[in-house]
Amino acid sequence: MITTKARAMRLGAGLPVYLWPLPVQGVAYLLNRTPVKTLDWESPLDALNQKPETITHLKAWGCKAYPLVHLIPRTHMQEPRVNIGYLVGCRSRNSFRFGFPSCVKSFVVKKYRCDNSA
């Protein structure tokens, strides 16, 4: 079930195959916060922590995002201030993981803008 959903998320976002661990982590993150019938429509995290877990910080997985580039040297003032990437995970309530097709790694960023329309 996890691999099927992860494959669908990766293909829906148009991400390359080498970023396959990111949708797997995303599916696990979402499944732990999704209410299930066997727990009387509570999420596994709610049942474990005995308190409701908030999901207001979640964004559309795989949407195009523009993380802000920090510390641009004065000699490169005409360089772009953002990198175009894809939102591929949530690290905490205010920091998100972004994948970039131009490199194999993903990065955690706090300041960004998302384009949910694409």
GROMACS .gro file of C-alpha atoms in nm:
model
  118
    1MET     CA    1   0.000   0.000   0.000
    2ILE     CA    2   0.278   0.244   0.086
    3THR     CA    3   0.474   0.178  -0.234
    4THR     CA    4   0.162   0.207  -0.450
    5LYS     CA    5   0.069   0.545  -0.300
    6ALA     CA    6   0.431   0.662  -0.313
    7ARG     CA    7   0.455   0.571  -0.682
    8ALA     CA    8   0.132   0.759  -0.755
    9MET     CA    9   0.257   1.066  -0.566
   10ARG     CA   10   0.593   1.062  -0.745
   11LEU     CA   11   0.435   1.023  -1.089
   12GLY     CA   12   0.171   1.287  -1.014
   13ALA     CA   13   0.439   1.537  -0.917
   14GLY     CA   14   0.656   1.445  -1.216
   15LEU     CA   15   0.962   1.376  -1.001
   16PRO     CA   16   1.248   1.158  -1.127
   17VAL     CA   17   1.287   0.797  -1.010
   18TYR     CA   18   1.602   0.865  -0.803
   19LEU     CA   19   1.393   1.072  -0.559
   20TRP     CA   20   1.180   0.765  -0.470
   21PRO     CA   21   1.254   0.775  -0.092
   22LEU     CA   22   1.086   1.113  -0.058
   23PRO     CA   23   0.731   1.005  -0.152
   24VAL     CA   24   0.769   0.694   0.067
   25GLN     CA   25   0.845   0.920   0.365
   26GLY     CA   26   0.557   1.146   0.265
   27VAL     CA   27   0.310   0.857   0.253
   28ALA     CA   28   0.422   0.735   0.597
   29TYR     CA   29   0.385   1.088   0.736
   30LEU     CA   30   0.032   1.117   0.596
   31LEU     CA   31  -0.078   0.768   0.703
   32ASN     CA   32   0.025   0.840   1.061
   33ARG     CA   33  -0.203   1.146   1.057
   34THR     CA   34  -0.501   0.992   0.875
   35PRO     CA   35  -0.799   0.873   1.086
   36VAL     CA   36  -0.869   0.500   1.065
   37LYS     CA   37  -1.184   0.304   1.146
   38THR     CA   38  -1.008   0.052   1.373
   39LEU     CA   39  -0.912   0.334   1.612
   40ASP     CA   40  -1.265   0.484   1.620
   41TRP     CA   41  -1.170   0.734   1.350
   42GLU     CA   42  -0.863   0.859   1.530
   43SER     CA   43  -0.524   0.887   1.366
   44PRO     CA   44  -0.244   0.660   1.493
   45LEU     CA   45  -0.059   0.963   1.631
   46ASP     CA   46  -0.370   1.082   1.816
   47ALA     CA   47  -0.409   0.740   1.975
   48LEU     CA   48  -0.041   0.721   2.066
   49ASN     CA   49  -0.005   1.070   2.212
   50GLN     CA   50  -0.354   1.088   2.368
   51LYS     CA   51  -0.402   1.433   2.215
   52PRO     CA   52  -0.523   1.555   1.875
   53GLU     CA   53  -0.256   1.614   1.613
   54THR     CA   54  -0.295   1.924   1.397
   55ILE     CA   55  -0.268   1.897   1.019
   56THR     CA   56  -0.315   2.264   0.931
   57HIS     CA   57   0.050   2.293   0.826
   58LEU     CA   58   0.021   2.037   0.544
   59LYS     CA   59   0.060   2.154   0.185
   60ALA     CA   60  -0.002   1.980  -0.147
   61TRP     CA   61   0.271   1.718  -0.190
   62GLY     CA   62   0.472   1.767  -0.508
   63CYS     CA   63   0.353   2.120  -0.577
   64LYS     CA   64   0.600   2.356  -0.739
   65ALA     CA   65   0.775   2.563  -0.473
   66TYR     CA   66   1.024   2.844  -0.460
   67PRO     CA   67   1.256   2.821  -0.157
   68LEU     CA   68   1.442   3.142  -0.076
   69VAL     CA   69   1.820   3.143  -0.126
   70HIS     CA   70   2.006   3.294   0.169
   71LEU     CA   71   2.349   3.451   0.192
   72ILE     CA   72   2.400   3.565  -0.165
   73PRO     CA   73   2.743   3.735  -0.189
   74ARG     CA   74   2.753   4.097  -0.301
   75THR     CA   75   2.939   3.995  -0.616
   76HIS     CA   76   2.638   3.784  -0.724
   77MET     CA   77   2.359   4.034  -0.667
   78GLN     CA   78   2.199   3.961  -1.005
   79GLU     CA   79   2.164   3.588  -0.933
   80PRO     CA   80   1.814   3.450  -0.869
   81ARG     CA   81   1.693   3.463  -0.510
   82VAL     CA   82   1.489   3.143  -0.535
   83ASN     CA   83   1.542   2.789  -0.664
   84ILE     CA   84   1.257   2.611  -0.838
   85GLY     CA   85   1.185   2.285  -0.661
   86TYR     CA   86   0.904   2.061  -0.543
   87LEU     CA   87   0.759   2.027  -0.195
   88VAL     CA   88   0.828   1.665  -0.103
   89GLY     CA   89   0.786   1.644   0.272
   90CYS     CA   90   0.727   1.804   0.604
   91ARG     CA   91   1.002   1.813   0.868
   92SER     CA   92   0.805   2.002   1.133
   93ARG     CA   93   0.519   2.249   1.149
   94ASN     CA   94   0.725   2.530   0.997
   95SER     CA   95   1.001   2.361   0.796
   96PHE     CA   96   0.949   2.162   0.479
   97ARG     CA   97   1.162   1.936   0.261
   98PHE     CA   98   1.212   2.030  -0.103
   99GLY     CA   99   1.343   1.818  -0.388
  100PHE     CA  100   1.523   1.969  -0.683
  101PRO     CA  101   1.534   1.788  -1.019
  102SER     CA  102   1.873   1.945  -1.093
  103CYS     CA  103   2.044   1.764  -0.804
  104VAL     CA  104   2.000   1.431  -0.629
  105LYS     CA  105   1.957   1.575  -0.277
  106SER     CA  106   1.666   1.727  -0.094
  107PHE     CA  107   1.688   2.021   0.143
  108VAL     CA  108   1.493   2.145   0.445
  109VAL     CA  109   1.382   2.508   0.415
  110LYS     CA  110   1.166   2.736   0.630
  111LYS     CA  111   1.110   3.033   0.395
  112TYR     CA  112   0.940   2.949   0.067
  113ARG     CA  113   0.639   3.011  -0.158
  114CYS     CA  114   0.419   2.735  -0.299
  115ASP     CA  115   0.229   2.727  -0.626
  116ASN     CA  116  -0.066   2.495  -0.555
  117SER     CA  117  -0.230   2.570  -0.889
  118ALA     CA  118   0.018   2.362  -1.091
   0.00000   0.00000   0.00000
